[in-house]
JSON list of C-alpha atoms in Angstrom, two decimals:
[
{"chain": "A", "resi": 191, "resn": "UNK", "atom": "CA", "xyz": [-9.04, 5.63, -17.64]},
{"chain": "A", "resi": 192, "resn": "UNK", "atom": "CA", "xyz": [-10.27, 2.02, -18.67]},
{"chain": "A", "resi": 193, "resn": "UNK", "atom": "CA", "xyz": [-9.42, -1.23, -17.15]},
{"chain": "A", "resi": 194, "resn": "UNK", "atom": "CA", "xyz": [-7.55, -2.11, -20.25]},
{"chain": "A", "resi": 195, "resn": "UNK", "atom": "CA", "xyz": [-5.36, 0.96, -20.04]},
{"chain": "A", "resi": 196, "resn": "UNK", "atom": "CA", "xyz": [-4.65, 0.26, -16.45]},
{"chain": "A", "resi": 197, "resn": "UNK", "atom": "CA", "xyz": [-3.65, -3.40, -17.09]},
{"chain": "A", "resi": 198, "resn": "UNK", "atom": "CA", "xyz": [-1.45, -2.53, -20.18]},
{"chain": "A", "resi": 199, "resn": "UNK", "atom": "CA", "xyz": [0.42, 0.46, -18.53]},
{"chain": "A", "resi": 200, "resn": "UNK", "atom": "CA", "xyz": [0.94, -1.20, -15.21]},
{"chain": "A", "resi": 201, "resn": "UNK", "atom": "CA", "xyz": [1.15, -5.10, -15.52]},
{"chain": "A", "resi": 202, "resn": "UNK", "atom": "CA", "xyz": [2.85, -5.46, -12.25]},
{"chain": "A", "resi": 203, "resn": "UNK", "atom": "CA", "xyz": [2.00, -4.13, -8.56]},
{"chain": "A", "resi": 204, "resn": "UNK", "atom": "CA", "xyz": [4.18, -4.11, -5.44]},
{"chain": "A", "resi": 205, "resn": "UNK", "atom": "CA", "xyz": [3.39, -4.06, -1.79]},
{"chain": "A", "resi": 206, "resn": "UNK", "atom": "CA", "xyz": [5.75, -3.71, 0.98]},
{"chain": "A", "resi": 207, "resn": "UNK", "atom": "CA", "xyz": [4.96, -5.61, 4.22]},
{"chain": "A", "resi": 208, "resn": "UNK", "atom": "CA", "xyz": [6.73, -6.19, 7.57]},
{"chain": "A", "resi": 209, "resn": "UNK", "atom": "CA", "xyz": [9.42, -8.69, 7.86]},
{"chain": "A", "resi": 210, "resn": "UNK", "atom": "CA", "xyz": [8.09, -12.15, 8.75]},
{"chain": "A", "resi": 211, "resn": "UNK", "atom": "CA", "xyz": [4.62, -11.42, 7.62]},
{"chain": "A", "resi": 212, "resn": "UNK", "atom": "CA", "xyz": [4.33, -13.55, 4.59]},
{"chain": "A", "resi": 213, "resn": "UNK", "atom": "CA", "xyz": [2.96, -16.80, 6.45]},
{"chain": "A", "resi": 214, "resn": "UNK", "atom": "CA", "xyz": [0.24, -14.57, 8.01]},
{"chain": "A", "resi": 215, "resn": "UNK", "atom": "CA", "xyz": [-0.54, -12.99, 4.58]},
{"chain": "A", "resi": 216, "resn": "UNK", "atom": "CA", "xyz": [-0.66, -16.25, 2.86]},
{"chain": "A", "resi": 217, "resn": "UNK", "atom": "CA", "xyz": [-3.12, -17.62, 5.22]},
{"chain": "A", "resi": 218, "resn": "UNK", "atom": "CA", "xyz": [-5.40, -14.64, 6.10]},
{"chain": "A", "resi": 219, "resn": "UNK", "atom": "CA", "xyz": [-4.73, -12.51, 3.03]},
{"chain": "A", "resi": 220, "resn": "UNK", "atom": "CA", "xyz": [-3.40, -9.00, 2.72]},
{"chain": "A", "resi": 221, "resn": "UNK", "atom": "CA", "xyz": [-5.36, -6.96, 5.12]},
{"chain": "A", "resi": 222, "resn": "UNK", "atom": "CA", "xyz": [-5.93, -3.27, 5.67]},
{"chain": "A", "resi": 223, "resn": "UNK", "atom": "CA", "xyz": [-5.05, -2.18, 9.27]},
{"chain": "A", "resi": 224, "resn": "UNK", "atom": "CA", "xyz": [-8.92, -1.86, 10.08]},
{"chain": "A", "resi": 225, "resn": "UNK", "atom": "CA", "xyz": [-9.45, -5.46, 8.77]},
{"chain": "A", "resi": 226, "resn": "UNK", "atom": "CA", "xyz": [-6.43, -6.77, 10.67]},
{"chain": "A", "resi": 227, "resn": "UNK", "atom": "CA", "xyz": [-7.77, -5.09, 13.95]},
{"chain": "A", "resi": 228, "resn": "UNK", "atom": "CA", "xyz": [-11.16, -6.83, 13.15]},
{"chain": "A", "resi": 229, "resn": "UNK", "atom": "CA", "xyz": [-9.45, -10.19, 12.82]},
{"chain": "A", "resi": 230, "resn": "UNK", "atom": "CA", "xyz": [-7.52, -9.79, 16.06]},
{"chain": "A", "resi": 231, "resn": "UNK", "atom": "CA", "xyz": [-10.66, -8.60, 17.92]},
{"chain": "A", "resi": 232, "resn": "UNK", "atom": "CA", "xyz": [-9.40, -4.98, 18.74]},
{"chain": "A", "resi": 233, "resn": "UNK", "atom": "CA", "xyz": [-12.06, -2.66, 19.97]},
{"chain": "A", "resi": 234, "resn": "UNK", "atom": "CA", "xyz": [-12.61, 0.50, 22.16]},
{"chain": "A", "resi": 235, "resn": "UNK", "atom": "CA", "xyz": [-9.60, 2.74, 23.07]},
{"chain": "A", "resi": 236, "resn": "UNK", "atom": "CA", "xyz": [-7.17, -0.11, 22.37]},
{"chain": "A", "resi": 237, "resn": "UNK", "atom": "CA", "xyz": [-8.32, 0.18, 18.71]},
{"chain": "A", "resi": 238, "resn": "UNK", "atom": "CA", "xyz": [-8.79, 3.83, 18.51]},
{"chain": "A", "resi": 239, "resn": "UNK", "atom": "CA", "xyz": [-5.05, 4.63, 19.43]},
{"chain": "A", "resi": 240, "resn": "UNK", "atom": "CA", "xyz": [-4.05, 2.37, 16.51]},
{"chain": "A", "resi": 241, "resn": "UNK", "atom": "CA", "xyz": [-6.77, 3.29, 13.93]},
{"chain": "A", "resi": 242, "resn": "UNK", "atom": "CA", "xyz": [-7.70, 7.05, 14.55]},
{"chain": "A", "resi": 243, "resn": "UNK", "atom": "CA", "xyz": [-4.52, 8.60, 15.56]},
{"chain": "A", "resi": 244, "resn": "UNK", "atom": "CA", "xyz": [-0.92, 9.00, 14.25]},
{"chain": "A", "resi": 245, "resn": "UNK", "atom": "CA", "xyz": [1.28, 6.13, 14.82]},
{"chain": "A", "resi": 246, "resn": "UNK", "atom": "CA", "xyz": [4.90, 7.37, 15.45]},
{"chain": "A", "resi": 247, "resn": "UNK", "atom": "CA", "xyz": [6.16, 3.98, 15.78]},
{"chain": "A", "resi": 248, "resn": "UNK", "atom": "CA", "xyz": [5.06, 0.51, 14.68]},
{"chain": "A", "resi": 249, "resn": "UNK", "atom": "CA", "xyz": [2.75, -1.33, 17.05]},
{"chain": "A", "resi": 250, "resn": "UNK", "atom": "CA", "xyz": [2.55, -4.96, 17.75]},
{"chain": "A", "resi": 251, "resn": "UNK", "atom": "CA", "xyz": [-0.73, -6.71, 18.18]},
{"chain": "A", "resi": 252, "resn": "UNK", "atom": "CA", "xyz": [-1.72, -10.00, 19.38]},
{"chain": "A", "resi": 253, "resn": "UNK", "atom": "CA", "xyz": [-4.56, -12.40, 19.98]},
{"chain": "A", "resi": 254, "resn": "UNK", "atom": "CA", "xyz": [-5.15, -15.94, 21.11]},
{"chain": "A", "resi": 255, "resn": "UNK", "atom": "CA", "xyz": [-4.89, -18.41, 18.20]},
{"chain": "A", "resi": 256, "resn": "UNK", "atom": "CA", "xyz": [-3.19, -15.98, 16.06]},
{"chain": "A", "resi": 257, "resn": "UNK", "atom": "CA", "xyz": [0.47, -15.11, 15.19]},
{"chain": "A", "resi": 258, "resn": "UNK", "atom": "CA", "xyz": [1.84, -11.95, 16.53]},
{"chain": "A", "resi": 259, "resn": "UNK", "atom": "CA", "xyz": [1.54, -9.05, 13.97]},
{"chain": "A", "resi": 260, "resn": "UNK", "atom": "CA", "xyz": [2.83, -5.69, 13.68]},
{"chain": "A", "resi": 261, "resn": "UNK", "atom": "CA", "xyz": [0.86, -2.48, 12.36]},
{"chain": "A", "resi": 262, "resn": "UNK", "atom": "CA", "xyz": [3.33, -0.29, 10.52]},
{"chain": "A", "resi": 263, "resn": "UNK", "atom": "CA", "xyz": [4.02, 3.22, 11.66]},
{"chain": "A", "resi": 264, "resn": "UNK", "atom": "CA", "xyz": [3.06, 6.47, 9.86]},
{"chain": "A", "resi": 265, "resn": "UNK", "atom": "CA", "xyz": [6.26, 8.46, 10.05]},
{"chain": "A", "resi": 266, "resn": "UNK", "atom": "CA", "xyz": [5.77, 10.19, 6.67]},
{"chain": "A", "resi": 267, "resn": "UNK", "atom": "CA", "xyz": [2.78, 12.06, 8.15]},
{"chain": "A", "resi": 268, "resn": "UNK", "atom": "CA", "xyz": [1.90, 14.32, 10.91]},
{"chain": "A", "resi": 269, "resn": "UNK", "atom": "CA", "xyz": [-1.09, 15.90, 12.37]},
{"chain": "A", "resi": 270, "resn": "UNK", "atom": "CA", "xyz": [0.09, 19.45, 11.94]},
{"chain": "A", "resi": 271, "resn": "UNK", "atom": "CA", "xyz": [0.78, 18.91, 8.08]},
{"chain": "A", "resi": 272, "resn": "UNK", "atom": "CA", "xyz": [-2.47, 17.08, 7.65]},
{"chain": "A", "resi": 273, "resn": "UNK", "atom": "CA", "xyz": [-4.32, 20.19, 9.27]},
{"chain": "A", "resi": 274, "resn": "UNK", "atom": "CA", "xyz": [-2.95, 22.25, 6.51]},
{"chain": "A", "resi": 275, "resn": "UNK", "atom": "CA", "xyz": [-3.76, 20.04, 3.50]},
{"chain": "A", "resi": 276, "resn": "UNK", "atom": "CA", "xyz": [-6.98, 18.31, 4.23]},
{"chain": "A", "resi": 277, "resn": "UNK", "atom": "CA", "xyz": [-10.18, 19.36, 2.32]},
{"chain": "A", "resi": 278, "resn": "UNK", "atom": "CA", "xyz": [-13.78, 18.98, 2.76]},
{"chain": "A", "resi": 279, "resn": "UNK", "atom": "CA", "xyz": [-13.74, 19.63, 6.46]},
{"chain": "A", "resi": 280, "resn": "UNK", "atom": "CA", "xyz": [-11.81, 16.61, 7.18]},
{"chain": "A", "resi": 281, "resn": "UNK", "atom": "CA", "xyz": [-9.63, 16.09, 10.38]},
{"chain": "A", "resi": 282, "resn": "UNK", "atom": "CA", "xyz": [-6.51, 14.15, 10.86]},
{"chain": "A", "resi": 283, "resn": "UNK", "atom": "CA", "xyz": [-8.34, 11.52, 12.63]},
{"chain": "A", "resi": 284, "resn": "UNK", "atom": "CA", "xyz": [-10.65, 11.17, 9.53]},
{"chain": "A", "resi": 285, "resn": "UNK", "atom": "CA", "xyz": [-7.78, 10.86, 7.35]},
{"chain": "A", "resi": 286, "resn": "UNK", "atom": "CA", "xyz": [-6.12, 8.12, 9.59]},
{"chain": "A", "resi": 287, "resn": "UNK", "atom": "CA", "xyz": [-9.37, 6.23, 9.50]},
{"chain": "A", "resi": 288, "resn": "UNK", "atom": "CA", "xyz": [-9.66, 6.49, 5.76]},
{"chain": "A", "resi": 289, "resn": "UNK", "atom": "CA", "xyz": [-6.09, 5.24, 5.14]},
{"chain": "A", "resi": 290, "resn": "UNK", "atom": "CA", "xyz": [-6.44, 2.40, 7.73]},
{"chain": "A", "resi": 291, "resn": "UNK", "atom": "CA", "xyz": [-9.49, 1.01, 5.87]},
{"chain": "A", "resi": 292, "resn": "UNK", "atom": "CA", "xyz": [-7.47, 0.60, 2.62]},
{"chain": "A", "resi": 293, "resn": "UNK", "atom": "CA", "xyz": [-4.81, -1.73, 1.33]},
{"chain": "A", "resi": 294, "resn": "UNK", "atom": "CA", "xyz": [-2.13, -0.05, -0.86]},
{"chain": "A", "resi": 295, "resn": "UNK", "atom": "CA", "xyz": [-0.08, -1.18, -3.97]},
{"chain": "A", "resi": 296, "resn": "UNK", "atom": "CA", "xyz": [2.66, 0.74, -5.79]},
{"chain": "A", "resi": 297, "resn": "UNK", "atom": "CA", "xyz": [2.37, 0.73, -9.55]},
{"chain": "A", "resi": 298, "resn": "UNK", "atom": "CA", "xyz": [6.04, 1.37, -10.40]},
{"chain": "A", "resi": 299, "resn": "UNK", "atom": "CA", "xyz": [9.33, -0.23, -8.90]},
{"chain": "A", "resi": 300, "resn": "UNK", "atom": "CA", "xyz": [10.57, 3.32, -8.63]},
{"chain": "A", "resi": 301, "resn": "UNK", "atom": "CA", "xyz": [8.30, 4.14, -6.00]},
{"chain": "A", "resi": 302, "resn": "UNK", "atom": "CA", "xyz": [8.75, 0.99, -4.19]},
{"chain": "A", "resi": 303, "resn": "UNK", "atom": "CA", "xyz": [12.36, 1.30, -4.08]},
{"chain": "A", "resi": 304, "resn": "UNK", "atom": "CA", "xyz": [12.11, 4.92, -2.82]},
{"chain": "A", "resi": 305, "resn": "UNK", "atom": "CA", "xyz": [9.97, 3.59, 0.09]},
{"chain": "A", "resi": 306, "resn": "UNK", "atom": "CA", "xyz": [12.69, 0.63, 0.57]},
{"chain": "A", "resi": 307, "resn": "UNK", "atom": "CA", "xyz": [15.40, 3.16, 0.77]},
{"chain": "A", "resi": 308, "resn": "UNK", "atom": "CA", "xyz": [13.68, 5.65, 2.96]},
{"chain": "A", "resi": 309, "resn": "UNK", "atom": "CA", "xyz": [15.53, 6.55, 6.16]},
{"chain": "A", "resi": 310, "resn": "UNK", "atom": "CA", "xyz": [12.81, 5.02, 8.41]},
{"chain": "A", "resi": 311, "resn": "UNK", "atom": "CA", "xyz": [12.84, 1.66, 6.58]},
{"chain": "A", "resi": 312, "resn": "UNK", "atom": "CA", "xyz": [16.18, 0.93, 4.93]},
{"chain": "A", "resi": 313, "resn": "UNK", "atom": "CA", "xyz": [17.90, -0.54, 7.96]},
{"chain": "A", "resi": 314, "resn": "UNK", "atom": "CA", "xyz": [15.32, -3.15, 8.58]},
{"chain": "A", "resi": 315, "resn": "UNK", "atom": "CA", "xyz": [14.46, -6.18, 6.36]},
{"chain": "A", "resi": 316, "resn": "UNK", "atom": "CA", "xyz": [11.16, -5.90, 4.52]},
{"chain": "A", "resi": 317, "resn": "UNK", "atom": "CA", "xyz": [8.84, -8.16, 2.66]},
{"chain": "A", "resi": 318, "resn": "UNK", "atom": "CA", "xyz": [7.94, -7.44, -0.92]},
{"chain": "A", "resi": 319, "resn": "UNK", "atom": "CA", "xyz": [4.99, -9.05, -2.85]},
{"chain": "A", "resi": 320, "resn": "UNK", "atom": "CA", "xyz": [5.04, -8.72, -6.63]},
{"chain": "A", "resi": 321, "resn": "UNK", "atom": "CA", "xyz": [1.55, -9.05, -7.95]},
{"chain": "A", "resi": 322, "resn": "UNK", "atom": "CA", "xyz": [-0.06, -9.68, -11.24]},
{"chain": "A", "resi": 323, "resn": "UNK", "atom": "CA", "xyz": [-2.19, -6.66, -11.80]},
{"chain": "A", "resi": 324, "resn": "UNK", "atom": "CA", "xyz": [-4.66, -8.25, -14.35]},
{"chain": "A", "resi": 325, "resn": "UNK", "atom": "CA", "xyz": [-5.41, -11.16, -11.81]},
{"chain": "A", "resi": 326, "resn": "UNK", "atom": "CA", "xyz": [-5.95, -8.83, -8.86]},
{"chain": "A", "resi": 327, "resn": "UNK", "atom": "CA", "xyz": [-7.87, -6.11, -10.69]},
{"chain": "A", "resi": 328, "resn": "UNK", "atom": "CA", "xyz": [-10.23, -8.64, -12.53]},
{"chain": "A", "resi": 329, "resn": "UNK", "atom": "CA", "xyz": [-11.09, -10.42, -9.11]},
{"chain": "A", "resi": 330, "resn": "UNK", "atom": "CA", "xyz": [-11.62, -6.91, -7.26]},
{"chain": "A", "resi": 331, "resn": "UNK", "atom": "CA", "xyz": [-12.89, -4.72, -10.22]},
{"chain": "A", "resi": 332, "resn": "UNK", "atom": "CA", "xyz": [-15.67, -2.99, -8.38]},
{"chain": "A", "resi": 333, "resn": "UNK", "atom": "CA", "xyz": [-13.38, -2.23, -5.27]},
{"chain": "A", "resi": 334, "resn": "UNK", "atom": "CA", "xyz": [-10.24, -0.84, -7.05]},
{"chain": "A", "resi": 335, "resn": "UNK", "atom": "CA", "xyz": [-9.32, 2.85, -6.58]},
{"chain": "A", "resi": 336, "resn": "UNK", "atom": "CA", "xyz": [-6.58, 4.96, -7.84]},
{"chain": "A", "resi": 337, "resn": "UNK", "atom": "CA", "xyz": [-4.66, 7.89, -6.39]},
{"chain": "A", "resi": 338, "resn": "UNK", "atom": "CA", "xyz": [-2.31, 10.35, -8.11]},
{"chain": "A", "resi": 339, "resn": "UNK", "atom": "CA", "xyz": [0.08, 10.69, -5.19]},
{"chain": "A", "resi": 340, "resn": "UNK", "atom": "CA", "xyz": [1.39, 9.18, -1.90]},
{"chain": "A", "resi": 341, "resn": "UNK", "atom": "CA", "xyz": [-1.73, 9.60, 0.31]},
{"chain": "A", "resi": 342, "resn": "UNK", "atom": "CA", "xyz": [0.19, 8.51, 3.27]},
{"chain": "A", "resi": 343, "resn": "UNK", "atom": "CA", "xyz": [2.90, 11.17, 3.25]},
{"chain": "A", "resi": 344, "resn": "UNK", "atom": "CA", "xyz": [3.02, 14.84, 4.05]},
{"chain": "A", "resi": 345, "resn": "UNK", "atom": "CA", "xyz": [6.68, 15.34, 3.79]},
{"chain": "A", "resi": 346, "resn": "UNK", "atom": "CA", "xyz": [7.82, 18.53, 1.94]},
{"chain": "A", "resi": 347, "resn": "UNK", "atom": "CA", "xyz": [4.89, 20.35, 0.35]},
{"chain": "A", "resi": 348, "resn": "UNK", "atom": "CA", "xyz": [1.90, 18.17, 1.34]},
{"chain": "A", "resi": 349, "resn": "UNK", "atom": "CA", "xyz": [-0.61, 17.80, -1.47]},
{"chain": "A", "resi": 350, "resn": "UNK", "atom": "CA", "xyz": [-4.31, 18.76, -0.90]},
{"chain": "A", "resi": 351, "resn": "UNK", "atom": "CA", "xyz": [-6.16, 15.73, -0.12]},
{"chain": "A", "resi": 352, "resn": "UNK", "atom": "CA", "xyz": [-9.92, 14.87, 0.59]},
{"chain": "A", "resi": 353, "resn": "UNK", "atom": "CA", "xyz": [-13.10, 12.89, -0.05]},
{"chain": "A", "resi": 354, "resn": "UNK", "atom": "CA", "xyz": [-12.23, 12.93, -3.92]},
{"chain": "A", "resi": 355, "resn": "UNK", "atom": "CA", "xyz": [-8.64, 11.74, -3.50]},
{"chain": "A", "resi": 356, "resn": "UNK", "atom": "CA", "xyz": [-9.25, 8.06, -4.27]},
{"chain": "A", "resi": 357, "resn": "UNK", "atom": "CA", "xyz": [-11.05, 7.66, -7.56]},
{"chain": "A", "resi": 358, "resn": "UNK", "atom": "CA", "xyz": [-12.54, 4.73, -9.46]},
{"chain": "A", "resi": 359, "resn": "UNK", "atom": "CA", "xyz": [-10.71, 3.66, -12.50]},
{"chain": "A", "resi": 360, "resn": "UNK", "atom": "CA", "xyz": [-13.34, 4.93, -14.85]},
{"chain": "A", "resi": 361, "resn": "UNK", "atom": "CA", "xyz": [-13.18, 8.43, -13.12]},
{"chain": "A", "resi": 362, "resn": "UNK", "atom": "CA", "xyz": [-9.31, 8.76, -12.94]},
{"chain": "A", "resi": 363, "resn": "UNK", "atom": "CA", "xyz": [-8.02, 11.24, -15.43]},
{"chain": "A", "resi": 364, "resn": "UNK", "atom": "CA", "xyz": [-5.15, 9.26, -16.72]},
{"chain": "A", "resi": 365, "resn": "UNK", "atom": "CA", "xyz": [-4.55, 11.26, -19.86]},
{"chain": "A", "resi": 366, "resn": "UNK", "atom": "CA", "xyz": [-3.98, 14.58, -17.97]},
{"chain": "A", "resi": 367, "resn": "UNK", "atom": "CA", "xyz": [-1.62, 12.92, -15.23]},
{"chain": "A", "resi": 368, "resn": "UNK", "atom": "CA", "xyz": [0.32, 11.04, -18.10]},
{"chain": "A", "resi": 369, "resn": "UNK", "atom": "CA", "xyz": [0.85, 14.31, -19.92]},
{"chain": "A", "resi": 370, "resn": "UNK", "atom": "CA", "xyz": [2.02, 16.04, -16.71]},
{"chain": "A", "resi": 371, "resn": "UNK", "atom": "CA", "xyz": [4.30, 13.27, -15.32]},
{"chain": "A", "resi": 372, "resn": "UNK", "atom": "CA", "xyz": [4.59, 10.48, -17.99]},
{"chain": "A", "resi": 373, "resn": "UNK", "atom": "CA", "xyz": [3.25, 6.94, -17.80]},
{"chain": "A", "resi": 374, "resn": "UNK", "atom": "CA", "xyz": [5.24, 5.69, -14.93]},
{"chain": "A", "resi": 375, "resn": "UNK", "atom": "CA", "xyz": [3.98, 8.35, -12.50]},
{"chain": "A", "resi": 376, "resn": "UNK", "atom": "CA", "xyz": [0.61, 9.05, -13.84]},
{"chain": "A", "resi": 377, "resn": "UNK", "atom": "CA", "xyz": [-0.92, 6.78, -11.13]},
{"chain": "A", "resi": 378, "resn": "UNK", "atom": "CA", "xyz": [0.84, 6.61, -7.64]},
{"chain": "A", "resi": 379, "resn": "UNK", "atom": "CA", "xyz": [-1.25, 4.23, -5.82]},
{"chain": "A", "resi": 380, "resn": "UNK", "atom": "CA", "xyz": [-3.76, 1.44, -6.48]},
{"chain": "A", "resi": 381, "resn": "UNK", "atom": "CA", "xyz": [-5.98, 0.88, -3.46]},
{"chain": "A", "resi": 382, "resn": "UNK", "atom": "CA", "xyz": [-8.44, -1.83, -2.41]},
{"chain": "A", "resi": 383, "resn": "UNK", "atom": "CA", "xyz": [-10.84, -1.26, 0.51]},
{"chain": "A", "resi": 384, "resn": "UNK", "atom": "CA", "xyz": [-10.51, -3.78, 3.48]},
{"chain": "A", "resi": 385, "resn": "UNK", "atom": "CA", "xyz": [-7.90, -5.86, 1.71]},
{"chain": "A", "resi": 386, "resn": "UNK", "atom": "CA", "xyz": [-7.54, -9.07, -0.35]},
{"chain": "A", "resi": 387, "resn": "UNK", "atom": "CA", "xyz": [-8.19, -12.37, 1.43]},
{"chain": "A", "resi": 388, "resn": "UNK", "atom": "CA", "xyz": [-7.01, -14.46, -1.62]},
{"chain": "A", "resi": 389, "resn": "UNK", "atom": "CA", "xyz": [-3.96, -12.51, -2.28]},
{"chain": "A", "resi": 390, "resn": "UNK", "atom": "CA", "xyz": [-1.96, -15.75, -2.72]},
{"chain": "A", "resi": 391, "resn": "UNK", "atom": "CA", "xyz": [-3.85, -16.35, -5.88]},
{"chain": "A", "resi": 392, "resn": "UNK", "atom": "CA", "xyz": [-2.35, -13.02, -7.41]},
{"chain": "A", "resi": 393, "resn": "UNK", "atom": "CA", "xyz": [1.09, -12.96, -6.13]},
{"chain": "A", "resi": 394, "resn": "UNK", "atom": "CA", "xyz": [3.81, -13.93, -8.53]},
{"chain": "A", "resi": 395, "resn": "UNK", "atom": "CA", "xyz": [6.75, -13.68, -6.12]},
{"chain": "A", "resi": 396, "resn": "UNK", "atom": "CA", "xyz": [7.76, -12.85, -2.50]},
{"chain": "A", "resi": 397, "resn": "UNK", "atom": "CA", "xyz": [11.21, -11.50, -1.68]},
{"chain": "A", "resi": 398, "resn": "UNK", "atom": "CA", "xyz": [12.81, -10.47, 1.73]},
{"chain": "A", "resi": 399, "resn": "UNK", "atom": "CA", "xyz": [14.72, -7.18, 1.08]},
{"chain": "A", "resi": 400, "resn": "UNK", "atom": "CA", "xyz": [17.50, -5.92, 3.07]},
{"chain": "A", "resi": 401, "resn": "UNK", "atom": "CA", "xyz": [20.31, -3.51, 2.20]},
{"chain": "A", "resi": 402, "resn": "UNK", "atom": "CA", "xyz": [19.15, -3.55, -1.69]},
{"chain": "A", "resi": 403, "resn": "UNK", "atom": "CA", "xyz": [19.44, -7.30, -1.72]},
{"chain": "A", "resi": 404, "resn": "UNK", "atom": "CA", "xyz": [16.29, -9.38, -2.49]},
{"chain": "A", "resi": 405, "resn": "UNK", "atom": "CA", "xyz": [16.21, -13.06, -1.36]},
{"chain": "A", "resi": 406, "resn": "UNK", "atom": "CA", "xyz": [13.34, -15.03, -2.84]},
{"chain": "A", "resi": 407, "resn": "UNK", "atom": "CA", "xyz": [10.84, -16.59, -0.31]},
{"chain": "A", "resi": 408, "resn": "UNK", "atom": "CA", "xyz": [8.22, -17.80, -2.62]},
{"chain": "A", "resi": 409, "resn": "UNK", "atom": "CA", "xyz": [7.52, -17.99, -6.28]},
{"chain": "A", "resi": 410, "resn": "UNK", "atom": "CA", "xyz": [4.34, -18.84, -7.96]},
{"chain": "A", "resi": 411, "resn": "UNK", "atom": "CA", "xyz": [4.45, -21.50, -10.72]},
{"chain": "A", "resi": 412, "resn": "UNK", "atom": "CA", "xyz": [2.68, -19.16, -13.20]},
{"chain": "A", "resi": 413, "resn": "UNK", "atom": "CA", "xyz": [5.60, -16.47, -12.70]},
{"chain": "A", "resi": 414, "resn": "UNK", "atom": "CA", "xyz": [7.79, -15.81, -15.61]},
{"chain": "A", "resi": 415, "resn": "UNK", "atom": "CA", "xyz": [10.55, -13.20, -16.40]},
{"chain": "A", "resi": 416, "resn": "UNK", "atom": "CA", "xyz": [11.54, -10.31, -14.30]},
{"chain": "A", "resi": 417, "resn": "UNK", "atom": "CA", "xyz": [9.53, -10.52, -11.13]},
{"chain": "A", "resi": 418, "resn": "UNK", "atom": "CA", "xyz": [10.73, -8.66, -7.89]},
{"chain": "A", "resi": 419, "resn": "UNK", "atom": "CA", "xyz": [11.50, -5.55, -6.28]},
{"chain": "A", "resi": 420, "resn": "UNK", "atom": "CA", "xyz": [14.50, -4.87, -8.39]},
{"chain": "A", "resi": 421, "resn": "UNK", "atom": "CA", "xyz": [14.96, -5.08, -12.34]},
{"chain": "A", "resi": 422, "resn": "UNK", "atom": "CA", "xyz": [17.34, -7.58, -13.57]},
{"chain": "A", "resi": 423, "resn": "UNK", "atom": "CA", "xyz": [19.89, -5.86, -15.76]}
]
């Protein structure tokens, strides 16, 4: 796949964050779990239980001089399912550490809406960032990876995954996945390692979503047209 194909096929990206997180994201950036733990000074066993094992529930973290933050749960995964689908000798701990080093973006509203409507999340308000793909990718071109499925889910029939799951744009076989699934589902996730400290420069709109209703919290002066978690009919 080329960068031009990526930008043409997916002009917008979406990220779902915890309710109330936008002020911190705006100030510190959109950080991976590992980068967030770095910022909050977590180390040792206190860090390991968040970063290297399954989180059945969201976990609150705190540090002097910083606002309280929440690390989201990993309910769509389980150790037992991962043990059946991991390749390359990886363990569940390896996979949790891999995912926790990355910041994830959806490339289709359909996948975003599926997550918003999931049983684990639909009862609670969520923050959704709508992002300009070209702006984000151009600024992070050497650090962008793609994945053909939800790497953080082992529900139903878990897909095999390993060291080759996340691919650079140039190594991603877009043509084959597009033929198999269609354009919308040819790429499931866009990933940036560690995170994006200048995410505000790439965000077009921020909405608070609850019960399929989206309230606008912030909008970029450069935003235009249909920006948000739900398409305008």
